[in-house]
mmCIF file of C-alpha atoms in Angstrom:
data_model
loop_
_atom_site.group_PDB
_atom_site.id
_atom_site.type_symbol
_atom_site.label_atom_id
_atom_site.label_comp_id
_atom_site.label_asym_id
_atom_site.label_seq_id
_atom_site.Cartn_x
_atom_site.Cartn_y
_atom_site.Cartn_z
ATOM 1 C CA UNK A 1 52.048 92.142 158.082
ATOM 2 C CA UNK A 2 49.582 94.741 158.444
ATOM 3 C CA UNK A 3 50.406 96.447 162.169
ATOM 4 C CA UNK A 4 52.837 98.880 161.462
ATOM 5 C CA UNK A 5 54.139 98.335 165.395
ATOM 6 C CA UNK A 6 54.888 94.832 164.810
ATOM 7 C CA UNK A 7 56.626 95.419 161.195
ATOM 8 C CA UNK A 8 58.399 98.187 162.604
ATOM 9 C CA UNK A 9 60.259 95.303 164.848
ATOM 10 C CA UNK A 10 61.096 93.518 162.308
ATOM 11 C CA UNK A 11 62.228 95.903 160.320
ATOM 12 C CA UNK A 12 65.045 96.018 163.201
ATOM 13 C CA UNK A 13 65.593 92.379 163.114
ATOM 14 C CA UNK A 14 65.463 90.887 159.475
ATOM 15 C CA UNK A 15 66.897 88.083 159.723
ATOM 16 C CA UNK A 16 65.095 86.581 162.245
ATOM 17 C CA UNK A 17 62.084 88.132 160.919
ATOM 18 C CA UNK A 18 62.904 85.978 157.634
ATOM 19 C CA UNK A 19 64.104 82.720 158.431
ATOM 20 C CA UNK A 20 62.495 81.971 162.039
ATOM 21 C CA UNK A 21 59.157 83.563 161.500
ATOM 22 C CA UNK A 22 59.007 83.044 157.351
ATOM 23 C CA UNK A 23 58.149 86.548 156.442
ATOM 24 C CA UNK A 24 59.550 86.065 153.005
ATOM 25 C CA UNK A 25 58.951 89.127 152.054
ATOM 26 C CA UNK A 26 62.100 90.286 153.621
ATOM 27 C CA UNK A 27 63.683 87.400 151.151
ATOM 28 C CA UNK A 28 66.870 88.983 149.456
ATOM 29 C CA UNK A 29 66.661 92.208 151.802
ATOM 30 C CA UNK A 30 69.775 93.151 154.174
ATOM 31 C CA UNK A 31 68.788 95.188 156.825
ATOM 32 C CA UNK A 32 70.395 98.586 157.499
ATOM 33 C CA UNK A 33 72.624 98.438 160.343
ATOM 34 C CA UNK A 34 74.684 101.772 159.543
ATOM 35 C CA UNK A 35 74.066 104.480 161.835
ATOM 36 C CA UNK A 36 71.445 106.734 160.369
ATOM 37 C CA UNK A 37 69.445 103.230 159.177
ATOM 38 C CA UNK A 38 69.327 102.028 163.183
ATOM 39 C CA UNK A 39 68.285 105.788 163.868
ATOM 40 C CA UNK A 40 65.220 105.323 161.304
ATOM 41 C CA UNK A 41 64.424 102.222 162.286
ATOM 42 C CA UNK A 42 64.002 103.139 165.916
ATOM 43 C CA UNK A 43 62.111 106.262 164.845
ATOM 44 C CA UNK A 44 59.859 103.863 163.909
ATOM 45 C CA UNK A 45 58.885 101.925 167.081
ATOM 46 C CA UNK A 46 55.430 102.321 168.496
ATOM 47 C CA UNK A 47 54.229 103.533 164.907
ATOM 48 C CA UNK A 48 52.897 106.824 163.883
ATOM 49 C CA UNK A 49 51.841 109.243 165.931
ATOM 50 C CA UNK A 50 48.016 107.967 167.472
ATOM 51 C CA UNK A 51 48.897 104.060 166.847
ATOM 52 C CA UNK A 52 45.778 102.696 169.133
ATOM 53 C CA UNK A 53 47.208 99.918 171.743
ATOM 54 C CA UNK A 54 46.089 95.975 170.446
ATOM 55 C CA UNK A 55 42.851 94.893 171.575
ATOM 56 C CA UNK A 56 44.448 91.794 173.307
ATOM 57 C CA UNK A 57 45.977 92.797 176.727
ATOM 58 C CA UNK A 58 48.245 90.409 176.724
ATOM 59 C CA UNK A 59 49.769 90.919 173.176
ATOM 60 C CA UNK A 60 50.024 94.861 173.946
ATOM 61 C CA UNK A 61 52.263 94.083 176.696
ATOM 62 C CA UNK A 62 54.292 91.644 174.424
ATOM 63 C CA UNK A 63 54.607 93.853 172.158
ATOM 64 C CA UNK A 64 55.679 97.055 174.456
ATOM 65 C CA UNK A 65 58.415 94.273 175.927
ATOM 66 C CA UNK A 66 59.786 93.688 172.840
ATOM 67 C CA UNK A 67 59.658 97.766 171.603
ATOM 68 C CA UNK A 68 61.463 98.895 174.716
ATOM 69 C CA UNK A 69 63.678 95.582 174.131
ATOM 70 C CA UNK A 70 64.733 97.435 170.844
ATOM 71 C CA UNK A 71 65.029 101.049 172.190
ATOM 72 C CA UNK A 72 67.918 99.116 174.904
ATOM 73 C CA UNK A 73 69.473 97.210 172.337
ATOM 74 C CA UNK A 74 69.875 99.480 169.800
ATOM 75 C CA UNK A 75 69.715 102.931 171.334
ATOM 76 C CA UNK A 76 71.116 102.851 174.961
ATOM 77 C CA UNK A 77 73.610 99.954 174.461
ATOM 78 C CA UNK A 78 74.095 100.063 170.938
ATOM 79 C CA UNK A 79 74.933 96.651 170.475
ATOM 80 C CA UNK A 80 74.720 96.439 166.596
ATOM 81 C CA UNK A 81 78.416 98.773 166.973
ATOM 82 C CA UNK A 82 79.958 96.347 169.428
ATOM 83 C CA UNK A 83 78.947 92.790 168.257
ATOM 84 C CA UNK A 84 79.732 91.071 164.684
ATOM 85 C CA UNK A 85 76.403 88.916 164.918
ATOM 86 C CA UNK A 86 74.133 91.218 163.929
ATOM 87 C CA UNK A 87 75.827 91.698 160.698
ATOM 88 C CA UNK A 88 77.083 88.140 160.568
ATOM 89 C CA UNK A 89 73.152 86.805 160.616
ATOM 90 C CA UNK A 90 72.536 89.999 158.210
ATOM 91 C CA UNK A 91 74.748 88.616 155.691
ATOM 92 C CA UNK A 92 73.983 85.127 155.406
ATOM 93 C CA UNK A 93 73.284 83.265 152.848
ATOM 94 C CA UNK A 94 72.093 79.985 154.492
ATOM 95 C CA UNK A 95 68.584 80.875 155.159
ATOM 96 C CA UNK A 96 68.095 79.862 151.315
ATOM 97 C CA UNK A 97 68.766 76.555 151.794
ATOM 98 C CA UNK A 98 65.913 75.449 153.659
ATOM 99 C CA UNK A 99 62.891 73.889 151.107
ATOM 100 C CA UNK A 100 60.248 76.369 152.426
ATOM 101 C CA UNK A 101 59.787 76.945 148.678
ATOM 102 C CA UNK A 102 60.475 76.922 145.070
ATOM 103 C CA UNK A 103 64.413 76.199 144.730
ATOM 104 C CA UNK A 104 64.388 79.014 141.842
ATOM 105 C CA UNK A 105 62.483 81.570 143.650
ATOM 106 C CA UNK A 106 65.171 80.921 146.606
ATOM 107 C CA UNK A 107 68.308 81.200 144.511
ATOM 108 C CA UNK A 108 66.711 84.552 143.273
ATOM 109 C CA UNK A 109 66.460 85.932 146.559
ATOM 110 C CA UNK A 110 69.960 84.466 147.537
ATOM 111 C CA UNK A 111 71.961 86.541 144.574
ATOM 112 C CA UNK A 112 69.674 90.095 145.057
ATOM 113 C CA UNK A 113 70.925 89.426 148.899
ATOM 114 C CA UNK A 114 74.500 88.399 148.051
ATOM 115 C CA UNK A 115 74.578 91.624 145.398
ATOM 116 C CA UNK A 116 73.403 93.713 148.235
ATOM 117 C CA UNK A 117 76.246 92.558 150.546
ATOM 118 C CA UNK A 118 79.505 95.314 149.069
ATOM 119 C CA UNK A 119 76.671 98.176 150.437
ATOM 120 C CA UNK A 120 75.792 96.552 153.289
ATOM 121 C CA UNK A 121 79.137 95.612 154.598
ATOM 122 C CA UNK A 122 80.175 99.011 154.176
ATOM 123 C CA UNK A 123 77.458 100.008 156.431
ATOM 124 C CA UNK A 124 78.676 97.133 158.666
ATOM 125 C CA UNK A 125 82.163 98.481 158.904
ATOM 126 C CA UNK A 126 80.787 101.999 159.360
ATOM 127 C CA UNK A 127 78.757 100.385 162.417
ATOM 128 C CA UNK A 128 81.658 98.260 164.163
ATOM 129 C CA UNK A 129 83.345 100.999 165.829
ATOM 130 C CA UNK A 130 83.256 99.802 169.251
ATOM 131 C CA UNK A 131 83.910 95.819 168.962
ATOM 132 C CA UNK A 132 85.898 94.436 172.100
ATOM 133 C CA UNK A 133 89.023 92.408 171.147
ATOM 134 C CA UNK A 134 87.831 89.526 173.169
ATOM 135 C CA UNK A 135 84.307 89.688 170.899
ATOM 136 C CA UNK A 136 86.381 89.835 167.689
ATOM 137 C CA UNK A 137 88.265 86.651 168.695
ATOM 138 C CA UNK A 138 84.653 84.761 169.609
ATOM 139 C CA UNK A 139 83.287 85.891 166.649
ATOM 140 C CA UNK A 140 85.624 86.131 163.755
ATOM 141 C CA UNK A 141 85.220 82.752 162.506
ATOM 142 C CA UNK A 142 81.444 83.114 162.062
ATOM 143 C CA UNK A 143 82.619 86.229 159.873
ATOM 144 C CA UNK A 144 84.840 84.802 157.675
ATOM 145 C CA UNK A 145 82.222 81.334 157.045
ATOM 146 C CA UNK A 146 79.786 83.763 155.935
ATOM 147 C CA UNK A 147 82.126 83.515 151.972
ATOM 148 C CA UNK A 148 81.698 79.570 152.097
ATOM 149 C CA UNK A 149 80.575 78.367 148.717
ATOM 150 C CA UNK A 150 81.104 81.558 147.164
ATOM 151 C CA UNK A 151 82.726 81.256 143.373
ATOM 152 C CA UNK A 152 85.726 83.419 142.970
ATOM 153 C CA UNK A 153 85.032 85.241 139.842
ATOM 154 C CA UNK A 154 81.106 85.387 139.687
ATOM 155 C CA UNK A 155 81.456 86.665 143.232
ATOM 156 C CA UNK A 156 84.218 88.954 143.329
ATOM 157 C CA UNK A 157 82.316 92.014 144.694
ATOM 158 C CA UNK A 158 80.452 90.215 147.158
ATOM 159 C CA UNK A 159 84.124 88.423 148.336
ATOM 160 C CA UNK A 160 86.131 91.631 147.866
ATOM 161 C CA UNK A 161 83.489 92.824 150.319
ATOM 162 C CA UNK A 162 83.773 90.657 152.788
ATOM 163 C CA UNK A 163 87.266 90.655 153.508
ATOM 164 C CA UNK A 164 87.099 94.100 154.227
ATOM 165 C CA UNK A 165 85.210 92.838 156.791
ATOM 166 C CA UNK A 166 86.781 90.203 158.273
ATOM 167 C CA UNK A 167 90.229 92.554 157.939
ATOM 168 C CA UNK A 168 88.130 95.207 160.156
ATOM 169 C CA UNK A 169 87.619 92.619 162.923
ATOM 170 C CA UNK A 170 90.794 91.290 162.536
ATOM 171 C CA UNK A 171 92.218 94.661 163.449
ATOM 172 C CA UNK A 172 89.472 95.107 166.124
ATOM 173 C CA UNK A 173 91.096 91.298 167.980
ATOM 174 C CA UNK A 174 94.148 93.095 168.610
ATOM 175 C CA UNK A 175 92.859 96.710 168.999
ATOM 176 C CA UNK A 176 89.418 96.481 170.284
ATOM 177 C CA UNK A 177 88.804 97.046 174.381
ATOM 178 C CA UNK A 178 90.224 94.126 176.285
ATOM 179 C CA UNK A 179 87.357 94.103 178.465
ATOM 180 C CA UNK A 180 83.757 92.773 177.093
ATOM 181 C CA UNK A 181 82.044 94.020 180.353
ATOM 182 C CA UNK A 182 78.765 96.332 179.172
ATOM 183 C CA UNK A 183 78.439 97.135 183.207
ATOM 184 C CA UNK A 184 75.953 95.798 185.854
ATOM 185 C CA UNK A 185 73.695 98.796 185.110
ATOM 186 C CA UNK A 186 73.393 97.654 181.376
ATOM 187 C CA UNK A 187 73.133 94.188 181.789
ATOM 188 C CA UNK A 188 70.013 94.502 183.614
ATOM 189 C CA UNK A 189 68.586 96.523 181.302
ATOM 190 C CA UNK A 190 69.306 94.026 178.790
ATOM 191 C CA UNK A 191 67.892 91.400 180.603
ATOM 192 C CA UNK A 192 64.913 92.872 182.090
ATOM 193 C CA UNK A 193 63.904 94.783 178.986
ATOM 194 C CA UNK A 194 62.946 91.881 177.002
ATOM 195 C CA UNK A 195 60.834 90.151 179.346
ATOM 196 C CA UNK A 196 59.286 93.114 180.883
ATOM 197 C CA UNK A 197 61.171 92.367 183.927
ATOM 198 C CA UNK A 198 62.991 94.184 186.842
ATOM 199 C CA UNK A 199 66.115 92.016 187.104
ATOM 200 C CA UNK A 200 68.492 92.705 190.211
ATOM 201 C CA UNK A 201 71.567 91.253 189.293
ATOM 202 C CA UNK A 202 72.607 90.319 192.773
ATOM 203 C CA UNK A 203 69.743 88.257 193.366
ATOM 204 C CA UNK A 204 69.923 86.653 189.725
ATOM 205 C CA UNK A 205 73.730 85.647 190.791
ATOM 206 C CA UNK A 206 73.108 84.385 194.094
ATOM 207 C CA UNK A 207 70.356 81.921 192.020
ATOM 208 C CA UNK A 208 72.902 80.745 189.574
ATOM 209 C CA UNK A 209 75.213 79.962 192.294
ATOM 210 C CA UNK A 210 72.371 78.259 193.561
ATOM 211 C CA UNK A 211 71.465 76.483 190.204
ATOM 212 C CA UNK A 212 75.176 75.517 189.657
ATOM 213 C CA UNK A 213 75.294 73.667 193.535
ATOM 214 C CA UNK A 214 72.137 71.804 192.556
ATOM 215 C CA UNK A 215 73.765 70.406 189.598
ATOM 216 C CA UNK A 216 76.603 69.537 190.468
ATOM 217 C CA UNK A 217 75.383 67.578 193.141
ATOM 218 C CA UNK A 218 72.854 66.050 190.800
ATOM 219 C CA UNK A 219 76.089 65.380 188.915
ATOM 220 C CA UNK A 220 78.526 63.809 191.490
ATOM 221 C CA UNK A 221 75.354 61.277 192.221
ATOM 222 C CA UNK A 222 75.107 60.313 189.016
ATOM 223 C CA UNK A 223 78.787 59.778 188.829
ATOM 224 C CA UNK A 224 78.665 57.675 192.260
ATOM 225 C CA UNK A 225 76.192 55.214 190.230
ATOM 226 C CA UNK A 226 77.950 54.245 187.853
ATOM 227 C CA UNK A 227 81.554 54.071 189.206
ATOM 228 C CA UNK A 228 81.187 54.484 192.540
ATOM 229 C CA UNK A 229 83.978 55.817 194.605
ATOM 230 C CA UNK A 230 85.532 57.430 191.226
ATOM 231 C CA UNK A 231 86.127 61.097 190.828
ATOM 232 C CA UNK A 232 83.201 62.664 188.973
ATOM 233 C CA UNK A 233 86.038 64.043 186.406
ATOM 234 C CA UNK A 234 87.453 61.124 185.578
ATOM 235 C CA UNK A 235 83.900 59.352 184.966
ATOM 236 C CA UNK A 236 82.507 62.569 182.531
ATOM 237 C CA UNK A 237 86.025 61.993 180.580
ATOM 238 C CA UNK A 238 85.459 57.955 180.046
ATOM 239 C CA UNK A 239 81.728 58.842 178.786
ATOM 240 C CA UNK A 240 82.550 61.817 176.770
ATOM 241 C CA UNK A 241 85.146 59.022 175.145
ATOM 242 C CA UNK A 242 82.074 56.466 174.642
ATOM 243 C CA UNK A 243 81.448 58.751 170.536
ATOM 244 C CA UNK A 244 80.648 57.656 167.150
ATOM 245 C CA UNK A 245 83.129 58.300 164.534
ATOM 246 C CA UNK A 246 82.803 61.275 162.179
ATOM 247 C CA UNK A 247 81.162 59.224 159.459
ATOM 248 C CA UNK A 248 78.570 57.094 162.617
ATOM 249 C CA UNK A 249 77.297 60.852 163.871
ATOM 250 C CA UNK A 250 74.331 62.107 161.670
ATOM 251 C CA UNK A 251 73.439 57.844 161.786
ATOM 252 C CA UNK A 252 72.888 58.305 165.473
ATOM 253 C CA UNK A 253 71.785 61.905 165.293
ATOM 254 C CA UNK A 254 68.850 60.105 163.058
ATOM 255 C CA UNK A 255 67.928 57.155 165.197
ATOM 256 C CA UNK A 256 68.107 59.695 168.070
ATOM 257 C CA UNK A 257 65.820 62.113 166.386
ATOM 258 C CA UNK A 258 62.959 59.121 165.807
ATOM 259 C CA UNK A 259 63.138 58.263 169.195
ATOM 260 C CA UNK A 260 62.329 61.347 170.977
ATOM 261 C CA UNK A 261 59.780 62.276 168.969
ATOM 262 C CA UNK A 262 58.124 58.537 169.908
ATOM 263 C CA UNK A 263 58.783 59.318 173.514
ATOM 264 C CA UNK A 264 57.721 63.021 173.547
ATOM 265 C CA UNK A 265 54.375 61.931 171.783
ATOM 266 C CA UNK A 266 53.933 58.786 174.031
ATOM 267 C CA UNK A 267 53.988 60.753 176.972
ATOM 268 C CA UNK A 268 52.209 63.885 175.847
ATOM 269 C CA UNK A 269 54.237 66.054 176.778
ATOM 270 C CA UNK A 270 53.790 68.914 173.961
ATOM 271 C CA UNK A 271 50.455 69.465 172.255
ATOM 272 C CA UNK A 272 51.992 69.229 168.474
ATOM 273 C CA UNK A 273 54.165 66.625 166.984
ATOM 274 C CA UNK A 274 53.502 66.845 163.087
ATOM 275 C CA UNK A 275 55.911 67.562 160.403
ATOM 276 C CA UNK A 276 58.549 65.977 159.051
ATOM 277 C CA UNK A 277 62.757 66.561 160.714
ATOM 278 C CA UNK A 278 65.150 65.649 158.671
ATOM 279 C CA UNK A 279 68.912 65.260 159.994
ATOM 280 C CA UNK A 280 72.284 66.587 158.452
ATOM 281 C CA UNK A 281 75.285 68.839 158.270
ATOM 282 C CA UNK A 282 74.648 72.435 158.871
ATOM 283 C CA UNK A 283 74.688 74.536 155.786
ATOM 284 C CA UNK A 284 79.003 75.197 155.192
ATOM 285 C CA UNK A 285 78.952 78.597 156.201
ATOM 286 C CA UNK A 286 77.600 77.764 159.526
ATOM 287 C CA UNK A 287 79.542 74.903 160.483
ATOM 288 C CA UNK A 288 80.807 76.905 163.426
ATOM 289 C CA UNK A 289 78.126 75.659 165.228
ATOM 290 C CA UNK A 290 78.037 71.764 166.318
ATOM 291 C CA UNK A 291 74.053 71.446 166.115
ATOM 292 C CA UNK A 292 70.878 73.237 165.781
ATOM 293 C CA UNK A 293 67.834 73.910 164.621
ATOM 294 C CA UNK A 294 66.351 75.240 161.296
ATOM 295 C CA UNK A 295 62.375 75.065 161.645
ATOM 296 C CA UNK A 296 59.547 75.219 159.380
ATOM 297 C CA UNK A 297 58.304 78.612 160.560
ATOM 298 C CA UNK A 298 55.108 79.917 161.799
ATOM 299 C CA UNK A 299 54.430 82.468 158.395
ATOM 300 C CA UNK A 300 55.262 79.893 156.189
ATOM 301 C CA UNK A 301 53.938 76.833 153.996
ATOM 302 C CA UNK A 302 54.717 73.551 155.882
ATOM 303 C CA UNK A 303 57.790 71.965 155.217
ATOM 304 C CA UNK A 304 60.414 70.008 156.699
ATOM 305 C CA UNK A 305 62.820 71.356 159.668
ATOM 306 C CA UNK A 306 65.924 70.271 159.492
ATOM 307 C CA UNK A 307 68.638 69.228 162.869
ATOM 308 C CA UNK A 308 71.512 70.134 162.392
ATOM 309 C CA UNK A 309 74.014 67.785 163.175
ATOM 310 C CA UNK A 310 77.926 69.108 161.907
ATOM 311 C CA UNK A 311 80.800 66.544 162.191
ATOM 312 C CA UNK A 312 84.553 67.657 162.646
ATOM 313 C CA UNK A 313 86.279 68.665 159.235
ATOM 314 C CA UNK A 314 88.118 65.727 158.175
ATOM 315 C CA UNK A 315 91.126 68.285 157.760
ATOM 316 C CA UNK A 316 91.121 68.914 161.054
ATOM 317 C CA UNK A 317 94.515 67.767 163.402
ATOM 318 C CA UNK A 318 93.066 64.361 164.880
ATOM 319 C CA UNK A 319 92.942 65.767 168.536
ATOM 320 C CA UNK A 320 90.764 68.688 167.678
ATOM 321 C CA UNK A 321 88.407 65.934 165.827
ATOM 322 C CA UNK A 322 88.449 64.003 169.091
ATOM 323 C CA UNK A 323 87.357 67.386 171.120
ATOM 324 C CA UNK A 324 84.680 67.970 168.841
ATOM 325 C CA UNK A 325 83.612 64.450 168.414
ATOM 326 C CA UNK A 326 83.364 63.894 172.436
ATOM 327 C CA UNK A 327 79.936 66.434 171.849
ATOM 328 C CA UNK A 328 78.504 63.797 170.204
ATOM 329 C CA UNK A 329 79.326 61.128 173.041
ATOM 330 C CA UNK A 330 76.349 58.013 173.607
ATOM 331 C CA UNK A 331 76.047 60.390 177.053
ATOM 332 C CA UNK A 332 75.589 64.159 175.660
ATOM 333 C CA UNK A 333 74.050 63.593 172.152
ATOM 334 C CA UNK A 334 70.740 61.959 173.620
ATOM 335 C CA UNK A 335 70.451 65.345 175.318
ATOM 336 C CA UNK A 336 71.592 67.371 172.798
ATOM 337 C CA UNK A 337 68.898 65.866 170.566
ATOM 338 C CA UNK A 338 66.464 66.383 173.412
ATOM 339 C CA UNK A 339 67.380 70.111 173.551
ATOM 340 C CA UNK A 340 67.051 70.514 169.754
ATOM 341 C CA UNK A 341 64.115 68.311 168.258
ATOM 342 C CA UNK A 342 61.796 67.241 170.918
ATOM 343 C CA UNK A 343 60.271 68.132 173.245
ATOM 344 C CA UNK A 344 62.751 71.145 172.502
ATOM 345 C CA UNK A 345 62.741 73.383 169.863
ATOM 346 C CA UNK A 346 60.861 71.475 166.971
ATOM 347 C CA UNK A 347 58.305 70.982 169.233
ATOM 348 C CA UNK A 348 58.024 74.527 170.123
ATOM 349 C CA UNK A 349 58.523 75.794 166.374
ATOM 350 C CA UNK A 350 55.184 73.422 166.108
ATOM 351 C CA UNK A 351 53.668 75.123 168.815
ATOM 352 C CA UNK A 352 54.449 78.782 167.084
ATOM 353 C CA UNK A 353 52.937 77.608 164.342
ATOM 354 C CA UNK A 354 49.446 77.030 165.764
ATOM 355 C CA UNK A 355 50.145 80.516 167.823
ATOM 356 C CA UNK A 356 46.641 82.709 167.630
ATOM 357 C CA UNK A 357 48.323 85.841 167.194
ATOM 358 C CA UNK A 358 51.276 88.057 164.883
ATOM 359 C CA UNK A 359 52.583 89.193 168.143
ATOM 360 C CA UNK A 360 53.043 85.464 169.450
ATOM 361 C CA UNK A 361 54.124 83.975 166.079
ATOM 362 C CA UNK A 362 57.198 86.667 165.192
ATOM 363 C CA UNK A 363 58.143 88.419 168.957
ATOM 364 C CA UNK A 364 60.069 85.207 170.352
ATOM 365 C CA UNK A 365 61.337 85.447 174.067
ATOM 366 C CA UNK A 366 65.064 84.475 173.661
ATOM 367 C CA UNK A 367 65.086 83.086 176.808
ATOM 368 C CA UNK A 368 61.822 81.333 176.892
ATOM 369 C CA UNK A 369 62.973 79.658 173.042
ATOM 370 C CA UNK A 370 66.648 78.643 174.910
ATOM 371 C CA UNK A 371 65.502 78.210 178.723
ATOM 372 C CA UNK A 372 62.149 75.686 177.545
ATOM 373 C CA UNK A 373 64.969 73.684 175.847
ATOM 374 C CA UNK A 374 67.034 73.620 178.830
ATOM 375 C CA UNK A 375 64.406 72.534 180.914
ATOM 376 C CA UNK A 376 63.123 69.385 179.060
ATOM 377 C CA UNK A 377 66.983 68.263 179.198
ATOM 378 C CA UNK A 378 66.203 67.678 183.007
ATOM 379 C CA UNK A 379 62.767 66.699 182.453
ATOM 380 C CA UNK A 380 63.928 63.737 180.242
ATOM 381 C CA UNK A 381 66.248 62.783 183.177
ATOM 382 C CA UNK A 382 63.535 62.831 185.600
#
């Protein structure tokens, strides 16, 4: 990455810059998120002194979003001292698992990053000084999966670690602010600044009111359908019933996959559909999360993407297997699968692939990645 703008970015955000833009180079490297490393790195943004603008007009103004994106995130709201995931994605391991190359050179980078985690988490700790109690509680058990699969003696520094760690935010659950609230002011600067956007937060509420009516009328008529005169409630609760068993989901996740791909392509609804999307469990230590999406990125050799499909923990009491499980209902996983493969985000992980530019490839628009997906769910009901 030649621009020095651009890798100043993702010198802020490493493990995106790794896993969903496949700048390997940042392979086995933890990111500095103490204080004086997030002062450096912003230092950085908009390169040395003289930096010329890009030659594209569009990319320029990409980029600027995404530089005075950083300068919010990490200098006015300071966000890497109030929430976990910056360190949590920091400290994972799981971005070694996908095959976007040789399994050695992989495990290489996966010990030099796990031997880097004692500094790192100290730098964490030093960071997460201002984590609301309500944040701990969401995001403690994404902390404490992060030492799945790690051996208890080969490991010891790296575990040792990382309960110091999770004991910080365990303190912070109980200690922290009650209140998660950054403030209307910040929100909208958080919002706007990453899409180059004035965003009046009255106006955006008043829409999601809006948006929420809409569907819930699309809702109750879908309901009325197919039980008519029957509460909506009581109609979601007998679909979200309609599941396959623990050992039946990655089947269906499978024949699922295959058959949105065949109707994405057969109605041409994306410009890419190559590559191969395989479907499984999510790596262990993020099995958190029910399903997503670990694509074949844009600075990378092809490979397969993988959907990830996690089933409840056969541990589990039986009625927190059923809540889980009802996810995966005949009536939500179709969309789910919609949302995640095609024309969702493997599609679009195609599309970055074939992207002209290094500002279109690696700068992402959160809510362009999340809000496309979204809005094929309702395409694929219409």
């Amino acid at each position: 990455m030649k621009d020095a703008r651009i890798r100043a970015l993702c010198d802020l955000m490493v493990p995106t810059a790794r896993e969903a833009c496949g700048l390997h180079d940042y392979d086995g490297v933890v990111q500095d998120l103490s204080p004086d490393g997030v002062r450096r790195g912003l230092a950085a943004i908009g390169g040395p002194p003289g930096t010329p603008p890009l030659e594209d007009a569009h990319d320029e103004a990409h980029l600027r979003a995404f530089e005075s994106s950083a300068h919010v995130v990490y200098g006015e709201l300071e966000l890497h001292r109030r929430n976990p995931l910056f360190h949590v994605s920091n400290l994972d391991l799981a971005c070694y698992d996908r095959e976007y190359g040789p399994a050695e050179e992989r495990e290489a980078a996966r010990r030099a990053h796990l031997a880097a985690w004692p500094e790192a988490i100290e730098a964490s700790i030093r960071a997460l000084d201002a984590v609301p109690a309500p944040i701990a509680r969401a995001t403690i058990g994404a902390a404490r999966g992060l030492a799945a699969g790690l051996h208890p003696e080969r490991d010891a520094a790296a575990l040792a670690a990382h309960a110091r760690l999770v004991a910080h935010l365990e303190t912070a659950m109980t200690t922290g602010d009650p209140s998660a609230a950054l403030g209307g002011e910040a929100l909208a600067s958080l919002i706007g600044s990453a899409e180059a956007m004035e965003v009046d937060l009255t106006d955006l509420a008043a829409r999601a009111d809006s948006e929420r009516d809409r569907l819930r009328a699309m809702l109750a008529e879908a309901c009325e359908r197919i039980t008519p005169g029957q509460l909506p409630s009581l109609t979601v609760t007998a679909l979200l019933a309609d599941h396959p068993d623990a050992d039946g989901v990655i089947t269906e996740a499978t024949a699922l996959t295959d058959e949105v791909r065949a109707w994405t392509r057969e109605h041409e609804l994306v410009p890419y559909d190559d590559g191969e999307c395989l479907v499984g469990p999510a790596p262990e230590s993020r099995q958190w999360a029910m399903a997503m999406m670990a694509w074949a990125a844009p600075y990378e050799p092809d490979g397969p993407s993988w959907y990830h499909v996690t089933p409840p923990h056969p541990s589990w009491p039986p009625a927190d297997q059923e809540e889980w499980l009802q996810v995966f209902s005949r009536t939500t996983l179709p969309a789910i699968t919609v949302h995640e493969v095609a024309p969702g985000h493997y599609s679009h992980s195609r599309a970055l692939r074939n992207a002209p530019t290094p500002v279109r490839r690696i700068l992402m628009s959160d809510a362009f990645i999340e809000g496309w997906a979204h809005y094929v769910e309702e395409v694929a009901v219409e």
